[in-house]
Amino acid sequence: MKPRVTLIPALIGALALAASACAPAEEQAAEFTPGPLGAVTVRPDQPIKVGAIQVISGADASLGEDQQRALRVAMDDKGGKLFGHDLELEVEDAQCLAEGGTTAAQKLAADPQIVGVVGTSCSGAAVPAMGILADKGISMISGSNTSPSLTSNLRGKKGADNHKGYFRTAHNDVIQGQAAATFALERLKAKRAVTIHDGDPYTEGLANAFGAAFKEQGGKVALATAVDKSATDMRPILTEVAAKKPDLVFFPIFQPAADFIVRQAKEFPELRNAEKLMGADGLLSDTFVVIKATEGMYFSGPATPTGSPYQEFVGKYEEKFGEKPIQSFHAHAYDAFNMLHAAIRKTAVREDDGTIQIDRKKLMDALYATKNFEGLTGSLRCDKFGDCADAKIDIVQNTQEQEKISDVRGNVKFTHEP
């Protein structure tokens, strides 16, 4: 990108220069030189463009739709503007697939005006997407990726899919696995568990995290297996699972595969009791908990925020979209947008004619430096691998009394806060 230079008027004296050196970065009109990752130049008549990669079609659409709505509320809260420029959101549908993540990231990376990206919805889409965005120096903040491979194991080991410029406001599934395992052992008194994933980085990472924590705390994983996410007949795998006579089946997968599992599990005496079944945040949706066979099931997922700021957010969401939030990660997406907004405010350089220069390296560094950032989900602080969440995990249960997803999320049986 060609650097744009604004000369400081020669008549400005030493006193003015000294004052300038103490002013916030965005108020300085000094010569601008892009850093090693380049910069975004926003001309006076151009918007500040933020990308979003979400799942907005298919069986998991509510996960991305919920977050996209939260981003709209966040933009409204900023008056739709930053430094006098309109804020523009460009949304790409990754369909919760690796292929979708690739296509979406390629499209956004080809637009030099994209300052940063909020997304993806699914960890499986984030893996290829972040590889593409990192090559362009574009930072991405996810509100719902939870796979440890995208950041770290929380013990200092870098994840296999970690890239510079990747951040998330959602929890790391090492924590969610600990929460689910602790609940299973301490509250359900489960001693034998079976885990099922579908090969996606999110589902496999969480199933493994649960299994490790369950064994570490004295439980036995009788079977760790996987399903084909496109399969409709789950009876072969359920036959194998039932033969192990588990006290609990933990299957943190997505719809529609999970729909077939819960319905067909009723055909097996060993699995007929839904209280032996536990899903995770990927299934805490308005389309899954209404399935009759899920009554009695437990779910792990992010704790629903409390306090007046969150209630005000929910009010705005409901007023704008005609219903309350439909999934679990809207607050995390709201926080992700505000983190990016704050970093832009901190690092952007405003020129005399209204042009904005946003250095990608400085923006990324500002995001890594995030600490004590008060969001809807808590006080956020980013580590060197991009984990920024103030993680709290709830275990909730769906029963006959819970009619809507908001009811299920409110039926908390256990909270884990590391």
GROMACS .gro file of C-alpha atoms in nm:
model
  418
    1MET     CA    1   0.000   0.000   0.000
    2LYS     CA    2   0.136   0.337  -0.097
    3PRO     CA    3   0.207   0.549   0.209
    4ARG     CA    4   0.032   0.882   0.232
    5VAL     CA    5   0.221   1.169   0.386
    6THR     CA    6   0.086   1.485   0.545
    7LEU     CA    7   0.348   1.752   0.610
    8ILE     CA    8   0.341   1.944   0.932
    9PRO     CA    9   0.316   2.312   0.852
   10ALA     CA   10   0.656   2.474   0.877
   11LEU     CA   11   0.528   2.752   1.102
   12ILE     CA   12   0.446   2.516   1.386
   13GLY     CA   13   0.711   2.580   1.646
   14ALA     CA   14   0.881   2.377   1.906
   15LEU     CA   15   0.606   2.440   2.157
   16ALA     CA   16   0.340   2.303   1.926
   17LEU     CA   17   0.554   1.999   1.849
   18ALA     CA   18   0.597   1.928   2.216
   19ALA     CA   19   0.222   1.949   2.268
   20SER     CA   20   0.163   1.720   1.971
   21ALA     CA   21   0.393   1.456   2.116
   22CYS     CA   22   0.170   1.435   2.422
   23ALA     CA   23  -0.158   1.415   2.229
   24PRO     CA   24  -0.349   1.089   2.164
   25ALA     CA   25  -0.234   0.912   1.848
   26GLU     CA   26  -0.559   0.978   1.664
   27GLU     CA   27  -0.519   1.352   1.714
   28GLN     CA   28  -0.171   1.372   1.567
   29ALA     CA   29  -0.121   1.494   1.214
   30ALA     CA   30   0.237   1.379   1.185
   31GLU     CA   31   0.391   1.205   0.888
   32PHE     CA   32   0.243   0.859   0.857
   33THR     CA   33   0.449   0.560   0.753
   34PRO     CA   34   0.285   0.217   0.739
   35GLY     CA   35   0.437  -0.058   0.949
   36PRO     CA   36   0.544  -0.404   0.828
   37LEU     CA   37   0.187  -0.531   0.791
   38GLY     CA   38   0.067  -0.230   0.594
   39ALA     CA   39  -0.219   0.003   0.672
   40VAL     CA   40  -0.575   0.087   0.581
   41THR     CA   41  -0.628   0.435   0.440
   42VAL     CA   42  -0.982   0.563   0.486
   43ARG     CA   43  -1.046   0.872   0.273
   44PRO     CA   44  -1.282   1.144   0.399
   45ASP     CA   45  -1.575   1.012   0.197
   46GLN     CA   46  -1.517   0.643   0.275
   47PRO     CA   47  -1.661   0.424   0.555
   48ILE     CA   48  -1.455   0.232   0.807
   49LYS     CA   49  -1.522  -0.128   0.702
   50VAL     CA   50  -1.532  -0.419   0.944
   51GLY     CA   51  -1.569  -0.774   0.813
   52ALA     CA   52  -1.776  -1.045   0.976
   53ILE     CA   53  -1.751  -1.417   0.901
   54GLN     CA   54  -2.050  -1.597   1.049
   55VAL     CA   55  -2.274  -1.892   0.974
   56ILE     CA   56  -2.597  -1.739   0.846
   57SER     CA   57  -2.742  -2.030   0.648
   58GLY     CA   58  -2.798  -2.399   0.708
   59ALA     CA   59  -2.874  -2.595   1.024
   60ASP     CA   60  -2.645  -2.385   1.245
   61ALA     CA   61  -2.759  -2.045   1.119
   62SER     CA   62  -2.888  -1.929   1.455
   63LEU     CA   63  -2.531  -1.933   1.592
   64GLY     CA   64  -2.417  -1.673   1.339
   65GLU     CA   65  -2.743  -1.484   1.310
   66ASP     CA   66  -2.738  -1.420   1.685
   67GLN     CA   67  -2.386  -1.277   1.665
   68GLN     CA   68  -2.453  -1.073   1.353
   69ARG     CA   69  -2.744  -0.909   1.535
   70ALA     CA   70  -2.520  -0.832   1.832
   71LEU     CA   71  -2.276  -0.660   1.598
   72ARG     CA   72  -2.559  -0.442   1.466
   73VAL     CA   73  -2.651  -0.344   1.821
   74ALA     CA   74  -2.287  -0.263   1.897
   75MET     CA   75  -2.266  -0.040   1.589
   76ASP     CA   76  -2.587   0.135   1.687
   77ASP     CA   77  -2.440   0.202   2.032
   78LYS     CA   78  -2.155   0.385   1.858
   79GLY     CA   79  -2.397   0.592   1.657
   80GLY     CA   80  -2.288   0.405   1.346
   81LYS     CA   81  -1.977   0.620   1.318
   82LEU     CA   82  -1.611   0.644   1.418
   83PHE     CA   83  -1.407   0.962   1.375
   84GLY     CA   84  -1.698   1.097   1.168
   85HIS     CA   85  -1.679   0.807   0.921
   86ASP     CA   86  -1.968   0.566   0.879
   87LEU     CA   87  -1.910   0.219   1.020
   88GLU     CA   88  -1.986  -0.048   0.759
   89LEU     CA   89  -2.023  -0.419   0.829
   90GLU     CA   90  -1.950  -0.663   0.547
   91VAL     CA   91  -2.089  -1.006   0.638
   92GLU     CA   92  -1.976  -1.330   0.473
   93ASP     CA   93  -2.142  -1.667   0.529
   94ALA     CA   94  -1.895  -1.942   0.622
   95GLN     CA   95  -2.173  -2.200   0.680
   96CYS     CA   96  -1.977  -2.344   0.973
   97LEU     CA   97  -1.753  -2.522   0.721
   98ALA     CA   98  -1.382  -2.510   0.645
   99GLU     CA   99  -1.462  -2.448   0.279
  100GLY     CA  100  -1.691  -2.164   0.375
  101GLY     CA  101  -1.425  -2.012   0.597
  102THR     CA  102  -1.178  -2.021   0.310
  103THR     CA  103  -1.413  -1.852   0.064
  104ALA     CA  104  -1.524  -1.587   0.313
  105ALA     CA  105  -1.171  -1.501   0.418
  106GLN     CA  106  -1.048  -1.482   0.059
  107LYS     CA  107  -1.322  -1.233  -0.023
  108LEU     CA  108  -1.253  -1.011   0.278
  109ALA     CA  109  -0.876  -1.031   0.237
  110ALA     CA  110  -0.914  -0.908  -0.122
  111ASP     CA  111  -1.071  -0.585   0.003
  112PRO     CA  112  -0.794  -0.349   0.122
  113GLN     CA  113  -1.048  -0.143   0.317
  114ILE     CA  114  -1.129  -0.419   0.566
  115VAL     CA  115  -0.980  -0.303   0.895
  116GLY     CA  116  -1.052  -0.616   1.098
  117VAL     CA  117  -1.286  -0.913   1.114
  118VAL     CA  118  -1.527  -1.036   1.379
  119GLY     CA  119  -1.566  -1.411   1.344
  120THR     CA  120  -1.578  -1.687   1.267
  121SER     CA  121  -1.877  -1.857   1.427
  122CYS     CA  122  -1.721  -2.203   1.410
  123SER     CA  123  -1.368  -2.315   1.491
  124GLY     CA  124  -1.360  -2.536   1.182
  125ALA     CA  125  -1.411  -2.231   0.961
  126ALA     CA  126  -1.157  -2.027   1.157
  127VAL     CA  127  -0.866  -2.260   1.086
  128PRO     CA  128  -0.841  -2.188   0.711
  129ALA     CA  129  -0.983  -1.836   0.741
  130MET     CA  130  -0.717  -1.718   0.984
  131GLY     CA  131  -0.440  -1.859   0.770
  132ILE     CA  132  -0.558  -1.637   0.484
  133LEU     CA  133  -0.621  -1.326   0.694
  134ALA     CA  134  -0.289  -1.358   0.879
  135ASP     CA  135  -0.102  -1.340   0.548
  136LYS     CA  136  -0.262  -0.999   0.494
  137GLY     CA  137  -0.197  -0.878   0.849
  138ILE     CA  138  -0.569  -0.866   0.924
  139SER     CA  139  -0.672  -0.923   1.286
  140MET     CA  140  -0.975  -1.138   1.360
  141ILE     CA  141  -1.169  -1.162   1.687
  142SER     CA  142  -1.413  -1.447   1.732
  143GLY     CA  143  -1.708  -1.441   1.966
  144SER     CA  144  -1.764  -1.817   1.957
  145ASN     CA  145  -1.456  -2.014   1.847
  146THR     CA  146  -1.355  -2.230   2.140
  147SER     CA  147  -1.113  -2.493   2.006
  148PRO     CA  148  -0.784  -2.499   2.200
  149SER     CA  149  -0.597  -2.551   1.871
  150LEU     CA  150  -0.668  -2.191   1.772
  151THR     CA  151  -0.486  -2.047   2.074
  152SER     CA  152  -0.320  -2.273   2.330
  153ASN     CA  153  -0.368  -2.547   2.587
  154LEU     CA  154  -0.369  -2.276   2.857
  155ARG     CA  155  -0.047  -2.426   2.992
  156GLY     CA  156   0.185  -2.234   2.762
  157LYS     CA  157   0.179  -2.464   2.459
  158LYS     CA  158   0.080  -2.293   2.134
  159GLY     CA  159  -0.211  -2.448   1.946
  160ALA     CA  160  -0.146  -2.613   1.611
  161ASP     CA  161  -0.373  -2.364   1.432
  162ASN     CA  162  -0.267  -2.047   1.613
  163HIS     CA  163  -0.179  -1.744   1.398
  164LYS     CA  164  -0.065  -1.395   1.481
  165GLY     CA  165  -0.361  -1.163   1.484
  166TYR     CA  166  -0.612  -1.419   1.607
  167PHE     CA  167  -0.818  -1.331   1.916
  168ARG     CA  168  -1.135  -1.451   2.080
  169THR     CA  169  -1.372  -1.333   2.351
  170ALA     CA  170  -1.519  -1.682   2.390
  171HIS     CA  171  -1.375  -1.931   2.636
  172ASN     CA  172  -1.110  -2.191   2.559
  173ASP     CA  173  -1.260  -2.540   2.558
  174VAL     CA  174  -0.998  -2.663   2.800
  175ILE     CA  175  -1.211  -2.476   3.054
  176GLN     CA  176  -1.544  -2.601   2.919
  177GLY     CA  177  -1.415  -2.961   2.923
  178GLN     CA  178  -1.315  -2.921   3.287
  179ALA     CA  179  -1.657  -2.780   3.372
  180ALA     CA  180  -1.851  -3.061   3.205
  181ALA     CA  181  -1.631  -3.332   3.354
  182THR     CA  182  -1.648  -3.188   3.705
  183PHE     CA  183  -2.028  -3.165   3.686
  184ALA     CA  184  -2.055  -3.522   3.557
  185LEU     CA  185  -1.839  -3.662   3.835
  186GLU     CA  186  -1.949  -3.449   4.128
  187ARG     CA  187  -2.317  -3.387   4.061
  188LEU     CA  188  -2.424  -3.678   3.840
  189LYS     CA  189  -2.188  -3.924   4.010
  190ALA     CA  190  -2.096  -4.058   3.666
  191LYS     CA  191  -1.804  -4.301   3.656
  192ARG     CA  192  -1.812  -4.422   3.293
  193ALA     CA  193  -1.843  -4.182   3.004
  194VAL     CA  194  -1.849  -4.201   2.625
  195THR     CA  195  -1.747  -3.909   2.405
  196ILE     CA  196  -1.855  -3.848   2.044
  197HIS     CA  197  -1.718  -3.586   1.806
  198ASP     CA  198  -1.752  -3.533   1.432
  199GLY     CA  199  -1.392  -3.451   1.333
  200ASP     CA  200  -1.440  -3.074   1.343
  201PRO     CA  201  -1.169  -2.889   1.545
  202TYR     CA  202  -1.434  -2.763   1.788
  203THR     CA  203  -1.608  -3.093   1.848
  204GLU     CA  204  -1.291  -3.301   1.866
  205GLY     CA  205  -1.110  -3.047   2.083
  206LEU     CA  206  -1.394  -3.026   2.333
  207ALA     CA  207  -1.454  -3.402   2.343
  208ASN     CA  208  -1.085  -3.456   2.411
  209ALA     CA  209  -1.077  -3.181   2.676
  210PHE     CA  210  -1.372  -3.343   2.853
  211GLY     CA  211  -1.213  -3.687   2.832
  212ALA     CA  212  -0.881  -3.566   2.972
  213ALA     CA  213  -1.047  -3.383   3.261
  214PHE     CA  214  -1.283  -3.676   3.332
  215LYS     CA  215  -0.994  -3.922   3.355
  216GLU     CA  216  -0.780  -3.680   3.553
  217GLN     CA  217  -1.053  -3.658   3.815
  218GLY     CA  218  -1.094  -4.036   3.844
  219GLY     CA  219  -1.354  -4.121   3.579
  220LYS     CA  220  -1.321  -4.373   3.297
  221VAL     CA  221  -1.378  -4.294   2.930
  222ALA     CA  222  -1.518  -4.626   2.809
  223LEU     CA  223  -1.526  -4.515   2.446
  224ALA     CA  224  -1.406  -4.210   2.252
  225THR     CA  225  -1.556  -4.223   1.906
  226ALA     CA  226  -1.670  -4.010   1.613
  227VAL     CA  227  -1.960  -3.980   1.372
  228ASP     CA  228  -1.988  -3.866   1.014
  229LYS     CA  229  -2.157  -3.526   1.043
  230SER     CA  230  -2.354  -3.594   0.725
  231ALA     CA  231  -2.492  -3.930   0.845
  232THR     CA  232  -2.861  -3.971   0.922
  233ASP     CA  233  -2.860  -4.326   1.061
  234MET     CA  234  -2.679  -4.316   1.396
  235ARG     CA  235  -2.787  -4.662   1.506
  236PRO     CA  236  -2.453  -4.833   1.434
  237ILE     CA  237  -2.261  -4.589   1.653
  238LEU     CA  238  -2.534  -4.589   1.916
  239THR     CA  239  -2.518  -4.970   1.931
  240GLU     CA  240  -2.147  -4.942   2.006
  241VAL     CA  241  -2.209  -4.672   2.267
  242ALA     CA  242  -2.491  -4.861   2.440
  243ALA     CA  243  -2.271  -5.171   2.472
  244LYS     CA  244  -2.039  -4.973   2.699
  245LYS     CA  245  -2.325  -4.901   2.941
  246PRO     CA  246  -2.212  -4.543   3.003
  247ASP     CA  247  -2.334  -4.323   3.285
  248LEU     CA  248  -2.301  -4.024   3.051
  249VAL     CA  249  -2.261  -3.962   2.677
  250PHE     CA  250  -2.091  -3.631   2.598
  251PHE     CA  251  -2.139  -3.532   2.234
  252PRO     CA  252  -2.044  -3.168   2.168
  253ILE     CA  253  -2.140  -3.174   1.800
  254PHE     CA  254  -2.377  -2.971   1.582
  255GLN     CA  255  -2.714  -3.009   1.420
  256PRO     CA  256  -2.838  -3.193   1.224
  257ALA     CA  257  -2.622  -3.491   1.331
  258ALA     CA  258  -2.716  -3.432   1.696
  259ASP     CA  259  -3.087  -3.436   1.606
  260PHE     CA  260  -3.056  -3.792   1.479
  261ILE     CA  261  -2.856  -3.901   1.783
  262VAL     CA  262  -3.108  -3.781   2.043
  263ARG     CA  263  -3.408  -3.919   1.854
  264GLN     CA  264  -3.254  -4.257   1.775
  265ALA     CA  265  -3.108  -4.294   2.127
  266LYS     CA  266  -3.465  -4.354   2.245
  267GLU     CA  267  -3.449  -4.692   2.068
  268PHE     CA  268  -3.178  -4.813   2.309
  269PRO     CA  269  -3.277  -4.895   2.670
  270GLU     CA  270  -2.930  -4.799   2.794
  271LEU     CA  271  -2.960  -4.450   2.639
  272ARG     CA  272  -3.333  -4.384   2.665
  273ASN     CA  273  -3.296  -4.160   2.969
  274ALA     CA  274  -3.201  -3.820   2.827
  275GLU     CA  275  -3.038  -3.727   3.158
  276LYS     CA  276  -2.751  -3.948   3.043
  277LEU     CA  277  -2.693  -3.720   2.746
  278MET     CA  278  -2.489  -3.398   2.748
  279GLY     CA  279  -2.426  -3.159   2.462
  280ALA     CA  280  -2.241  -2.830   2.455
  281ASP     CA  281  -2.273  -2.470   2.341
  282GLY     CA  282  -2.299  -2.564   1.974
  283LEU     CA  283  -2.636  -2.720   2.053
  284LEU     CA  284  -2.769  -2.447   2.280
  285SER     CA  285  -2.990  -2.314   2.004
  286ASP     CA  286  -3.357  -2.234   1.960
  287THR     CA  287  -3.386  -2.510   1.701
  288PHE     CA  288  -3.235  -2.794   1.907
  289VAL     CA  289  -3.386  -2.756   2.253
  290VAL     CA  290  -3.738  -2.770   2.109
  291ILE     CA  291  -3.683  -3.132   2.001
  292LYS     CA  292  -3.889  -3.346   2.242
  293ALA     CA  293  -3.611  -3.603   2.282
  294THR     CA  294  -3.381  -3.339   2.435
  295GLU     CA  295  -3.597  -3.302   2.747
  296GLY     CA  296  -3.376  -3.400   3.039
  297MET     CA  297  -3.048  -3.332   2.855
  298TYR     CA  298  -2.767  -3.129   3.003
  299PHE     CA  299  -2.560  -2.873   2.815
  300SER     CA  300  -2.235  -2.695   2.889
  301GLY     CA  301  -2.185  -2.344   2.760
  302PRO     CA  302  -2.090  -1.988   2.843
  303ALA     CA  303  -2.263  -1.840   3.145
  304THR     CA  304  -2.531  -1.591   3.057
  305PRO     CA  305  -2.409  -1.244   3.162
  306THR     CA  306  -2.583  -1.066   3.445
  307GLY     CA  307  -2.614  -0.700   3.539
  308SER     CA  308  -2.779  -0.392   3.397
  309PRO     CA  309  -2.548  -0.345   3.093
  310TYR     CA  310  -2.646  -0.691   2.965
  311GLN     CA  311  -3.014  -0.632   3.036
  312GLU     CA  312  -2.996  -0.305   2.844
  313PHE     CA  313  -2.830  -0.491   2.557
  314VAL     CA  314  -3.105  -0.755   2.554
  315GLY     CA  315  -3.366  -0.479   2.548
  316LYS     CA  316  -3.205  -0.318   2.243
  317TYR     CA  317  -3.169  -0.657   2.074
  318GLU     CA  318  -3.535  -0.742   2.132
  319GLU     CA  319  -3.652  -0.400   2.017
  320LYS     CA  320  -3.447  -0.422   1.698
  321PHE     CA  321  -3.512  -0.785   1.605
  322GLY     CA  322  -3.845  -0.866   1.769
  323GLU     CA  323  -3.718  -1.147   1.992
  324LYS     CA  324  -3.465  -1.213   2.263
  325PRO     CA  325  -3.121  -1.356   2.176
  326ILE     CA  326  -3.147  -1.695   2.010
  327GLN     CA  327  -2.807  -1.846   2.095
  328SER     CA  328  -2.527  -1.831   2.349
  329PHE     CA  329  -2.257  -1.606   2.205
  330HIS     CA  330  -2.424  -1.273   2.121
  331ALA     CA  331  -2.262  -1.097   2.419
  332HIS     CA  332  -1.920  -1.228   2.319
  333ALA     CA  333  -1.966  -1.094   1.964
  334TYR     CA  334  -2.074  -0.758   2.106
  335ASP     CA  335  -1.756  -0.749   2.314
  336ALA     CA  336  -1.546  -0.853   2.015
  337PHE     CA  337  -1.670  -0.560   1.810
  338ASN     CA  338  -1.608  -0.318   2.096
  339MET     CA  339  -1.255  -0.450   2.146
  340LEU     CA  340  -1.180  -0.386   1.780
  341HIS     CA  341  -1.346  -0.044   1.796
  342ALA     CA  342  -1.136   0.055   2.099
  343ALA     CA  343  -0.814  -0.063   1.931
  344ILE     CA  344  -0.893   0.141   1.620
  345ARG     CA  345  -0.960   0.448   1.833
  346LYS     CA  346  -0.630   0.395   2.011
  347THR     CA  347  -0.409   0.350   1.705
  348ALA     CA  348  -0.567   0.536   1.413
  349VAL     CA  349  -0.403   0.854   1.286
  350ARG     CA  350  -0.630   1.135   1.170
  351GLU     CA  351  -0.499   1.364   0.901
  352ASP     CA  352  -0.598   1.724   0.844
  353ASP     CA  353  -0.841   1.647   0.561
  354GLY     CA  354  -1.027   1.381   0.760
  355THR     CA  355  -0.837   1.086   0.618
  356ILE     CA  356  -0.781   0.803   0.867
  357GLN     CA  357  -0.470   0.586   0.866
  358ILE     CA  358  -0.493   0.254   1.051
  359ASP     CA  359  -0.165   0.066   1.084
  360ARG     CA  360  -0.233  -0.308   1.094
  361LYS     CA  361   0.064  -0.394   1.318
  362LYS     CA  362  -0.022  -0.125   1.572
  363LEU     CA  363  -0.385  -0.233   1.568
  364MET     CA  364  -0.282  -0.594   1.632
  365ASP     CA  365  -0.045  -0.491   1.911
  366ALA     CA  366  -0.321  -0.286   2.073
  367LEU     CA  367  -0.548  -0.590   2.072
  368TYR     CA  368  -0.280  -0.808   2.234
  369ALA     CA  369  -0.236  -0.534   2.497
  370THR     CA  370  -0.605  -0.550   2.591
  371LYS     CA  371  -0.653  -0.575   2.966
  372ASN     CA  372  -0.921  -0.475   3.215
  373PHE     CA  373  -1.157  -0.427   2.920
  374GLU     CA  374  -1.504  -0.420   3.072
  375GLY     CA  375  -1.742  -0.601   2.842
  376LEU     CA  376  -2.079  -0.765   2.879
  377THR     CA  377  -1.907  -1.098   2.944
  378GLY     CA  378  -1.666  -0.971   3.209
  379SER     CA  379  -1.326  -0.811   3.234
  380LEU     CA  380  -1.129  -0.912   2.924
  381ARG     CA  381  -0.754  -0.955   2.906
  382CYS     CA  382  -0.569  -1.104   2.609
  383ASP     CA  383  -0.277  -1.344   2.642
  384LYS     CA  384  -0.004  -1.387   2.382
  385PHE     CA  385  -0.202  -1.659   2.204
  386GLY     CA  386  -0.519  -1.452   2.168
  387ASP     CA  387  -0.735  -1.589   2.449
  388CYS     CA  388  -0.912  -1.285   2.594
  389ALA     CA  389  -1.219  -1.426   2.768
  390ASP     CA  390  -1.329  -1.384   3.127
  391ALA     CA  391  -1.448  -1.742   3.117
  392LYS     CA  392  -1.742  -1.872   3.314
  393ILE     CA  393  -1.915  -2.196   3.217
  394ASP     CA  394  -2.269  -2.295   3.310
  395ILE     CA  395  -2.417  -2.643   3.300
  396VAL     CA  396  -2.787  -2.607   3.219
  397GLN     CA  397  -3.068  -2.857   3.176
  398ASN     CA  398  -3.360  -2.871   2.936
  399THR     CA  399  -3.678  -3.001   3.099
  400GLN     CA  400  -4.048  -2.994   3.020
  401GLU     CA  401  -4.075  -2.657   3.194
  402GLN     CA  402  -3.828  -2.485   2.959
  403GLU     CA  403  -4.008  -2.364   2.648
  404LYS     CA  404  -3.747  -2.136   2.489
  405ILE     CA  405  -3.372  -2.126   2.458
  406SER     CA  406  -3.360  -1.837   2.706
  407ASP     CA  407  -3.543  -2.059   2.960
  408VAL     CA  408  -3.294  -2.341   2.910
  409ARG     CA  409  -2.995  -2.107   2.947
  410GLY     CA  410  -3.147  -1.981   3.269
  411ASN     CA  411  -3.196  -2.329   3.420
  412VAL     CA  412  -2.845  -2.341   3.563
  413LYS     CA  413  -2.740  -2.650   3.756
  414PHE     CA  414  -2.370  -2.578   3.799
  415THR     CA  415  -2.124  -2.296   3.732
  416HIS     CA  416  -1.752  -2.335   3.679
  417GLU     CA  417  -1.530  -2.029   3.705
  418PRO     CA  418  -1.155  -2.101   3.691
   0.00000   0.00000   0.00000
